[in-house]
Amino acid sequence: MESLTAFAQLRQIGQSIWLDNLSRDMLAAGDLQRMTDAGEVTGITTNPSIFRSAIANGKAYAADLARLRTAEPDAERRYERLAIADVQAACDALRPVFDRTQGDDGYVSLEVSPRLAYDAAGTLAAARRLHGEVARANVLIKIPGTAEGALAFENCIAEGISVNVTLLFSLGQMTRIFEAYPRGLERLKASGGRTSGVKAVASFFMSRIDTLIDRRLDAIGTPEALALRGKSAVAIGKLAYQAYGGFFGTERFRATGGRPQYLLWASTSTKNPAYHDLLYVEPLVGPYTINTVPDVTLAAFRDHGRVASTLGEGVAEAREAFDGLERLGIGHEDVGEQLQREGVKLFDEAFDALLAAVK
């Protein structure tokens, strides 16, 4: 199967491929434009780790960084000036996709400081500021899916700010976000805002789920436990998708006039070399979804990806795997809370390293 045909088939099913990477070198070389023109990539996600790597290793930032070290005394603002310029350029490159899909696709995500993960008011203030400074219709402000982040998310939607809710690991965390979205839309509508102009996605981090649960299964060591290795994340993804219609197929949601909140599969590179390199891509294809992939996973899909609408398949098996974990004492929500705390901590550490790179 030729790569363009594979990507085109995904779009026909209703799934978008976004690239989990952005750098000024990539923009300058025209790599993003080539992938967009080829129909492979229709969006971009970023995070502190991505920008730290880009700024620390990329030559294209040297002149701007030297100027900012004199003009901008605050390291976080220096980073933001660099990142916002990249996000604006990527938004402009993807604007034809945004226009062609009437705002369904063609977005670039920019994350608020992970230091604000447990600060709802601070997150909202940062989201307002970044949204205004990027000043592009196709920017998504990225907010962690903590309880405080969910409140900030609702408030952002109520103000017409499009959001990518990140660091989701459990069905309970997803439910919290899916419930916040229509509340925000209802408030936006009541204030006279245009609800159809808002975009929201909910990002599940797949490989991290398997990494943690597999360690627990290995520690249990029984045949039942070992048989469940590498099955948890895909099972949770399929069950999350089954719940999707219960939130966005309701009369209440239709009355908001808003777009359904897409499920986004993140952390989709396979960490365990024993697993298929497209474990978090091929079984998770369905309408109203996005898969955000790093370069290595994009290359793997381009080379040998197989396309079928798979999210609705194997649901009974997914439920069986999910229930099997519970029988073994591996509580899904407990795992999700641990992973979310660890995810915030990892982003905090990456953010500290990022600020060190721009000092």
CSV table of C-alpha atoms in Angstrom, one decimal:
chain,number,residue,atom,x,y,z
A,1,MET,CA,0.0,0.0,0.0
A,2,GLU,CA,1.4,3.4,-1.0
A,3,SER,CA,1.8,5.8,1.9
A,4,LEU,CA,-0.4,8.5,0.4
A,5,THR,CA,-3.2,6.0,0.0
A,6,ALA,CA,-2.9,4.8,3.6
A,7,PHE,CA,-3.1,8.4,4.9
A,8,ALA,CA,-6.0,9.2,2.6
A,9,GLN,CA,-7.8,6.1,3.9
A,10,LEU,CA,-7.4,7.2,7.4
A,11,ARG,CA,-8.9,10.6,6.6
A,12,GLN,CA,-11.8,8.8,4.9
A,13,ILE,CA,-12.5,6.9,8.0
A,14,GLY,CA,-12.4,10.1,10.0
A,15,GLN,CA,-9.0,9.9,11.8
A,16,SER,CA,-6.3,12.6,11.5
A,17,ILE,CA,-2.6,12.1,11.9
A,18,TRP,CA,-0.8,14.9,13.8
A,19,LEU,CA,2.9,15.1,14.3
A,20,ASP,CA,4.2,15.1,17.9
A,21,ASN,CA,7.2,17.3,17.1
A,22,LEU,CA,8.0,20.9,16.1
A,23,SER,CA,11.2,22.8,15.6
A,24,ARG,CA,12.4,25.8,13.7
A,25,ASP,CA,14.9,23.7,11.8
A,26,MET,CA,12.0,21.5,10.6
A,27,LEU,CA,10.0,24.5,9.5
A,28,ALA,CA,12.9,26.2,7.8
A,29,ALA,CA,13.7,23.0,5.9
A,30,GLY,CA,10.2,22.8,4.7
A,31,ASP,CA,9.6,19.3,6.3
A,32,LEU,CA,6.2,20.3,7.7
A,33,GLN,CA,5.1,21.8,4.4
A,34,ARG,CA,6.1,18.6,2.6
A,35,MET,CA,4.2,16.3,5.0
A,36,THR,CA,1.2,18.6,4.8
A,37,ASP,CA,1.3,18.7,1.0
A,38,ALA,CA,1.6,14.9,0.9
A,39,GLY,CA,-1.5,14.6,3.1
A,40,GLU,CA,0.3,12.8,5.8
A,41,VAL,CA,0.2,15.3,8.7
A,42,THR,CA,-2.8,17.6,9.4
A,43,GLY,CA,-1.8,18.9,12.8
A,44,ILE,CA,1.0,19.4,15.3
A,45,THR,CA,1.3,18.8,19.1
A,46,THR,CA,4.1,20.2,21.2
A,47,ASN,CA,5.2,19.9,24.9
A,48,PRO,CA,8.2,21.2,27.0
A,49,SER,CA,10.3,18.2,26.1
A,50,ILE,CA,9.9,18.8,22.4
A,51,PHE,CA,10.8,22.5,22.7
A,52,ARG,CA,13.7,21.8,25.0
A,53,SER,CA,15.2,19.4,22.4
A,54,ALA,CA,14.5,21.8,19.5
A,55,ILE,CA,16.1,24.9,21.2
A,56,ALA,CA,19.0,23.0,22.8
A,57,ASN,CA,19.9,21.2,19.6
A,58,GLY,CA,18.7,23.5,16.8
A,59,LYS,CA,20.9,26.1,15.2
A,60,ALA,CA,18.0,28.2,14.0
A,61,TYR,CA,17.4,29.7,17.4
A,62,ALA,CA,20.8,31.2,18.1
A,63,ALA,CA,20.3,34.7,16.8
A,64,ASP,CA,16.8,35.2,18.4
A,65,LEU,CA,18.0,33.7,21.7
A,66,ALA,CA,21.0,36.0,21.8
A,67,ARG,CA,18.7,39.0,21.2
A,68,LEU,CA,16.2,37.8,23.8
A,69,ARG,CA,18.9,37.3,26.5
A,70,THR,CA,19.5,41.0,26.3
A,71,ALA,CA,15.9,42.2,25.7
A,72,GLU,CA,13.9,39.8,27.9
A,73,PRO,CA,15.1,39.2,31.5
A,74,ASP,CA,12.7,36.4,32.3
A,75,ALA,CA,13.7,32.9,31.1
A,76,GLU,CA,10.1,31.7,30.8
A,77,ARG,CA,9.2,34.7,28.6
A,78,ARG,CA,12.3,34.1,26.5
A,79,TYR,CA,11.1,30.5,25.8
A,80,GLU,CA,7.6,31.7,25.0
A,81,ARG,CA,8.8,34.2,22.5
A,82,LEU,CA,10.7,31.5,20.7
A,83,ALA,CA,7.9,28.9,20.9
A,84,ILE,CA,5.1,31.3,19.9
A,85,ALA,CA,7.0,32.2,16.7
A,86,ASP,CA,7.3,28.5,15.8
A,87,VAL,CA,3.7,27.8,16.7
A,88,GLN,CA,2.6,30.8,14.5
A,89,ALA,CA,4.6,29.6,11.6
A,90,ALA,CA,3.2,26.0,12.0
A,91,CYS,CA,-0.4,27.4,12.3
A,92,ASP,CA,0.2,29.4,9.0
A,93,ALA,CA,1.5,26.2,7.3
A,94,LEU,CA,-1.6,24.3,8.4
A,95,ARG,CA,-4.1,27.0,7.8
A,96,PRO,CA,-5.2,25.5,4.4
A,97,VAL,CA,-6.1,22.3,6.2
A,98,PHE,CA,-8.0,24.3,8.8
A,99,ASP,CA,-9.9,26.2,6.1
A,100,ARG,CA,-10.6,23.1,3.9
A,101,THR,CA,-12.0,21.2,6.9
A,102,GLN,CA,-14.0,24.2,8.2
A,103,GLY,CA,-12.1,24.2,11.5
A,104,ASP,CA,-12.2,20.4,12.2
A,105,ASP,CA,-8.5,19.9,11.6
A,106,GLY,CA,-5.2,21.8,11.0
A,107,TYR,CA,-4.4,22.7,14.6
A,108,VAL,CA,-1.1,23.3,16.5
A,109,SER,CA,-1.0,22.8,20.3
A,110,LEU,CA,0.9,25.0,22.7
A,111,GLU,CA,1.1,24.0,26.3
A,112,VAL,CA,0.7,26.2,29.4
A,113,SER,CA,3.4,25.9,32.0
A,114,PRO,CA,3.2,22.5,33.7
A,115,ARG,CA,3.9,24.4,37.0
A,116,LEU,CA,0.2,25.5,36.8
A,117,ALA,CA,-1.2,21.9,36.6
A,118,TYR,CA,-2.9,22.3,40.0
A,119,ASP,CA,-3.7,26.0,39.7
A,120,ALA,CA,-7.0,26.6,37.8
A,121,ALA,CA,-6.9,30.4,37.9
A,122,GLY,CA,-3.3,30.5,36.8
A,123,THR,CA,-4.0,28.0,34.0
A,124,LEU,CA,-6.9,30.1,32.7
A,125,ALA,CA,-4.8,33.3,32.8
A,126,ALA,CA,-1.9,31.6,31.0
A,127,ALA,CA,-4.3,30.2,28.4
A,128,ARG,CA,-5.9,33.6,27.7
A,129,ARG,CA,-2.4,35.2,27.3
A,130,LEU,CA,-1.0,32.5,25.0
A,131,HIS,CA,-4.1,32.3,22.9
A,132,GLY,CA,-4.0,36.1,22.5
A,133,GLU,CA,-0.3,36.2,21.7
A,134,VAL,CA,-0.4,33.4,19.1
A,135,ALA,CA,-3.4,35.1,17.6
A,136,ARG,CA,-4.2,32.2,15.2
A,137,ALA,CA,-7.7,30.6,14.9
A,138,ASN,CA,-6.0,27.2,14.6
A,139,VAL,CA,-4.1,27.2,17.9
A,140,LEU,CA,-5.1,24.8,20.7
A,141,ILE,CA,-4.0,25.7,24.2
A,142,LYS,CA,-2.8,22.6,25.9
A,143,ILE,CA,-4.0,22.1,29.5
A,144,PRO,CA,-3.4,19.1,31.8
A,145,GLY,CA,-6.5,17.0,32.7
A,146,THR,CA,-6.1,17.4,36.5
A,147,ALA,CA,-9.2,18.4,38.5
A,148,GLU,CA,-7.9,22.0,38.4
A,149,GLY,CA,-7.2,21.7,34.7
A,150,ALA,CA,-10.7,20.5,34.0
A,151,LEU,CA,-12.1,23.7,35.7
A,152,ALA,CA,-9.7,25.8,33.6
A,153,PHE,CA,-10.7,23.9,30.5
A,154,GLU,CA,-14.4,24.6,31.1
A,155,ASN,CA,-13.7,28.3,31.6
A,156,CYS,CA,-11.5,28.4,28.4
A,157,ILE,CA,-14.4,26.9,26.4
A,158,ALA,CA,-16.8,29.4,27.9
A,159,GLU,CA,-14.5,32.1,26.6
A,160,GLY,CA,-14.2,30.6,23.2
A,161,ILE,CA,-10.6,29.4,23.6
A,162,SER,CA,-9.9,26.0,21.8
A,163,VAL,CA,-8.1,23.5,24.0
A,164,ASN,CA,-6.2,20.2,23.9
A,165,VAL,CA,-6.6,18.5,27.3
A,166,THR,CA,-3.5,16.4,27.9
A,167,LEU,CA,-2.2,13.8,30.4
A,168,LEU,CA,-5.3,11.6,30.5
A,169,PHE,CA,-4.9,8.0,31.5
A,170,SER,CA,-8.2,6.7,32.8
A,171,LEU,CA,-11.9,6.6,32.0
A,172,GLY,CA,-12.6,8.6,35.1
A,173,GLN,CA,-10.3,11.4,34.0
A,174,MET,CA,-11.8,11.3,30.5
A,175,THR,CA,-15.3,11.6,32.0
A,176,ARG,CA,-14.3,14.6,34.0
A,177,ILE,CA,-13.2,16.3,30.8
A,178,PHE,CA,-16.1,15.2,28.7
A,179,GLU,CA,-18.5,16.6,31.3
A,180,ALA,CA,-16.7,19.9,31.5
A,181,TYR,CA,-16.9,20.5,27.7
A,182,PRO,CA,-20.7,20.9,27.3
A,183,ARG,CA,-20.8,23.1,30.5
A,184,GLY,CA,-18.3,25.4,28.9
A,185,LEU,CA,-20.2,25.4,25.6
A,186,GLU,CA,-23.5,26.2,27.3
A,187,ARG,CA,-21.9,29.1,29.0
A,188,LEU,CA,-20.4,30.3,25.8
A,189,LYS,CA,-23.8,30.0,24.0
A,190,ALA,CA,-25.5,31.9,26.9
A,191,SER,CA,-23.1,34.8,26.5
A,192,GLY,CA,-23.8,35.0,22.8
A,193,GLY,CA,-20.6,33.3,21.7
A,194,ARG,CA,-20.2,31.1,18.6
A,195,THR,CA,-19.9,27.5,19.9
A,196,SER,CA,-19.2,26.0,16.5
A,197,GLY,CA,-16.0,28.0,16.4
A,198,VAL,CA,-14.5,26.1,19.3
A,199,LYS,CA,-12.4,23.0,19.0
A,200,ALA,CA,-11.5,20.6,21.9
A,201,VAL,CA,-9.6,17.3,22.0
A,202,ALA,CA,-8.9,14.9,24.9
A,203,SER,CA,-5.4,13.3,24.8
A,204,PHE,CA,-4.9,9.7,26.2
A,205,PHE,CA,-1.3,8.8,26.7
A,206,MET,CA,-1.1,5.2,25.5
A,207,SER,CA,2.3,3.7,26.0
A,208,ARG,CA,2.7,5.0,29.5
A,209,ILE,CA,-0.4,3.0,30.5
A,210,ASP,CA,1.2,-0.2,29.3
A,211,THR,CA,4.6,0.6,30.7
A,212,LEU,CA,3.3,1.0,34.3
A,213,ILE,CA,0.7,-1.8,34.2
A,214,ASP,CA,3.1,-4.3,32.6
A,215,ARG,CA,5.5,-3.7,35.5
A,216,ARG,CA,2.7,-4.6,37.9
A,217,LEU,CA,1.7,-7.7,35.8
A,218,ASP,CA,5.4,-8.9,35.8
A,219,ALA,CA,5.5,-8.5,39.6
A,220,ILE,CA,2.4,-10.7,40.0
A,221,GLY,CA,3.9,-13.2,37.6
A,222,THR,CA,0.9,-15.6,37.2
A,223,PRO,CA,-0.1,-16.9,33.7
A,224,GLU,CA,-3.2,-14.8,33.9
A,225,ALA,CA,-1.2,-11.7,34.7
A,226,LEU,CA,1.5,-12.3,32.0
A,227,ALA,CA,-1.2,-12.9,29.4
A,228,LEU,CA,-2.4,-9.3,29.8
A,229,ARG,CA,0.9,-7.6,29.1
A,230,GLY,CA,0.7,-5.0,26.3
A,231,LYS,CA,-3.1,-5.1,26.2
A,232,SER,CA,-4.1,-2.5,28.8
A,233,ALA,CA,-3.7,0.8,26.8
A,234,VAL,CA,-5.5,-0.4,23.7
A,235,ALA,CA,-8.3,-1.9,25.8
A,236,ILE,CA,-8.8,1.4,27.6
A,237,GLY,CA,-8.8,3.3,24.3
A,238,LYS,CA,-11.5,1.0,22.9
A,239,LEU,CA,-13.6,1.4,26.0
A,240,ALA,CA,-13.2,5.1,26.0
A,241,TYR,CA,-14.4,5.2,22.4
A,242,GLN,CA,-17.4,3.1,23.3
A,243,ALA,CA,-18.4,5.8,25.9
A,244,TYR,CA,-17.9,8.6,23.4
A,245,GLY,CA,-21.5,8.5,21.9
A,246,GLY,CA,-23.0,8.7,25.4
A,247,PHE,CA,-21.5,12.2,25.8
A,248,PHE,CA,-21.6,13.7,22.3
A,249,GLY,CA,-24.6,11.9,20.8
A,250,THR,CA,-27.1,13.3,23.3
A,251,GLU,CA,-29.7,15.9,22.7
A,252,ARG,CA,-28.1,18.1,25.4
A,253,PHE,CA,-24.9,18.2,23.5
A,254,ARG,CA,-26.5,18.8,20.1
A,255,ALA,CA,-28.3,21.8,21.7
A,256,THR,CA,-25.0,23.4,22.4
A,257,GLY,CA,-24.2,23.7,18.7
A,258,GLY,CA,-20.6,22.7,19.4
A,259,ARG,CA,-18.3,20.3,17.7
A,260,PRO,CA,-17.8,16.9,19.4
A,261,GLN,CA,-14.6,16.7,21.5
A,262,TYR,CA,-12.2,14.4,19.6
A,263,LEU,CA,-10.3,11.6,21.3
A,264,LEU,CA,-6.6,12.0,20.7
A,265,TRP,CA,-4.1,9.1,21.1
A,266,ALA,CA,-0.8,10.4,22.4
A,267,SER,CA,2.4,8.7,23.5
A,268,THR,CA,2.0,6.3,20.6
A,269,SER,CA,5.6,5.2,20.1
A,270,THR,CA,6.0,1.6,21.3
A,271,LYS,CA,8.4,1.5,24.3
A,272,ASN,CA,8.7,-2.3,24.6
A,273,PRO,CA,10.7,-3.6,21.6
A,274,ALA,CA,8.8,-6.9,21.9
A,275,TYR,CA,5.6,-5.1,20.8
A,276,HIS,CA,4.5,-4.2,17.3
A,277,ASP,CA,5.8,-0.7,16.4
A,278,LEU,CA,2.2,0.3,15.4
A,279,LEU,CA,0.6,-1.1,18.5
A,280,TYR,CA,-0.9,2.2,19.4
A,281,VAL,CA,-1.9,3.2,15.8
A,282,GLU,CA,-3.5,0.3,13.9
A,283,PRO,CA,-6.0,-0.9,16.6
A,284,LEU,CA,-7.1,2.7,17.4
A,285,VAL,CA,-8.5,3.9,14.1
A,286,GLY,CA,-12.0,5.3,14.0
A,287,PRO,CA,-14.1,8.5,13.3
A,288,TYR,CA,-13.7,11.6,15.5
A,289,THR,CA,-10.2,10.6,16.6
A,290,ILE,CA,-6.6,11.9,16.2
A,291,ASN,CA,-3.4,10.0,16.5
A,292,THR,CA,-0.4,12.2,17.3
A,293,VAL,CA,2.8,10.4,16.4
A,294,PRO,CA,6.5,11.1,16.8
A,295,ASP,CA,8.7,11.0,13.7
A,296,VAL,CA,9.7,7.3,14.2
A,297,THR,CA,6.1,6.1,14.4
A,298,LEU,CA,5.1,8.3,11.4
A,299,ALA,CA,7.9,6.7,9.4
A,300,ALA,CA,6.7,3.2,10.5
A,301,PHE,CA,3.2,3.9,9.4
A,302,ARG,CA,4.3,5.3,6.1
A,303,ASP,CA,6.4,2.2,5.5
A,304,HIS,CA,4.0,-0.6,6.5
A,305,GLY,CA,0.9,0.8,8.2
A,306,ARG,CA,-2.4,-1.1,7.5
A,307,VAL,CA,-5.6,0.8,7.6
A,308,ALA,CA,-9.0,-0.4,8.8
A,309,SER,CA,-11.7,1.0,11.1
A,310,THR,CA,-10.6,-0.9,14.2
A,311,LEU,CA,-11.8,1.0,17.2
A,312,GLY,CA,-15.2,-0.7,17.2
A,313,GLU,CA,-13.6,-4.2,16.9
A,314,GLY,CA,-12.6,-6.4,19.9
A,315,VAL,CA,-14.6,-4.5,22.4
A,316,ALA,CA,-15.6,-7.6,24.3
A,317,GLU,CA,-12.0,-8.6,24.5
A,318,ALA,CA,-11.1,-5.1,25.7
A,319,ARG,CA,-13.7,-5.3,28.5
A,320,GLU,CA,-12.3,-8.8,29.4
A,321,ALA,CA,-8.8,-7.4,29.7
A,322,PHE,CA,-10.0,-4.4,31.7
A,323,ASP,CA,-11.9,-6.7,34.1
A,324,GLY,CA,-8.9,-9.0,34.3
A,325,LEU,CA,-6.8,-6.2,35.6
A,326,GLU,CA,-9.3,-5.4,38.2
A,327,ARG,CA,-9.5,-9.0,39.3
A,328,LEU,CA,-5.7,-8.9,39.8
A,329,GLY,CA,-6.0,-5.9,42.0
A,330,ILE,CA,-4.8,-3.4,39.4
A,331,GLY,CA,-7.2,-0.5,39.9
A,332,HIS,CA,-7.6,1.4,36.6
A,333,GLU,CA,-8.3,4.8,38.3
A,334,ASP,CA,-5.4,4.3,40.8
A,335,VAL,CA,-3.1,3.7,37.8
A,336,GLY,CA,-4.5,6.8,36.1
A,337,GLU,CA,-3.9,9.0,39.1
A,338,GLN,CA,-0.4,7.8,39.5
A,339,LEU,CA,0.4,8.3,35.8
A,340,GLN,CA,-1.1,11.7,35.8
A,341,ARG,CA,1.0,12.8,38.8
A,342,GLU,CA,4.1,11.3,37.2
A,343,GLY,CA,3.3,13.0,33.9
A,344,VAL,CA,3.0,16.4,35.5
A,345,LYS,CA,6.3,15.8,37.3
A,346,LEU,CA,8.0,14.7,34.0
A,347,PHE,CA,6.7,17.8,32.2
A,348,ASP,CA,7.9,20.0,35.2
A,349,GLU,CA,11.3,18.5,34.9
A,350,ALA,CA,11.4,19.0,31.1
A,351,PHE,CA,10.2,22.6,31.6
A,352,ASP,CA,13.1,23.3,34.1
A,353,ALA,CA,15.5,21.9,31.5
A,354,LEU,CA,13.9,24.0,28.8
A,355,LEU,CA,14.3,27.2,30.9
A,356,ALA,CA,17.9,26.2,31.6
A,357,ALA,CA,18.5,26.0,27.8
A,358,VAL,CA,17.4,29.6,27.3
A,359,LYS,CA,19.2,31.2,30.2
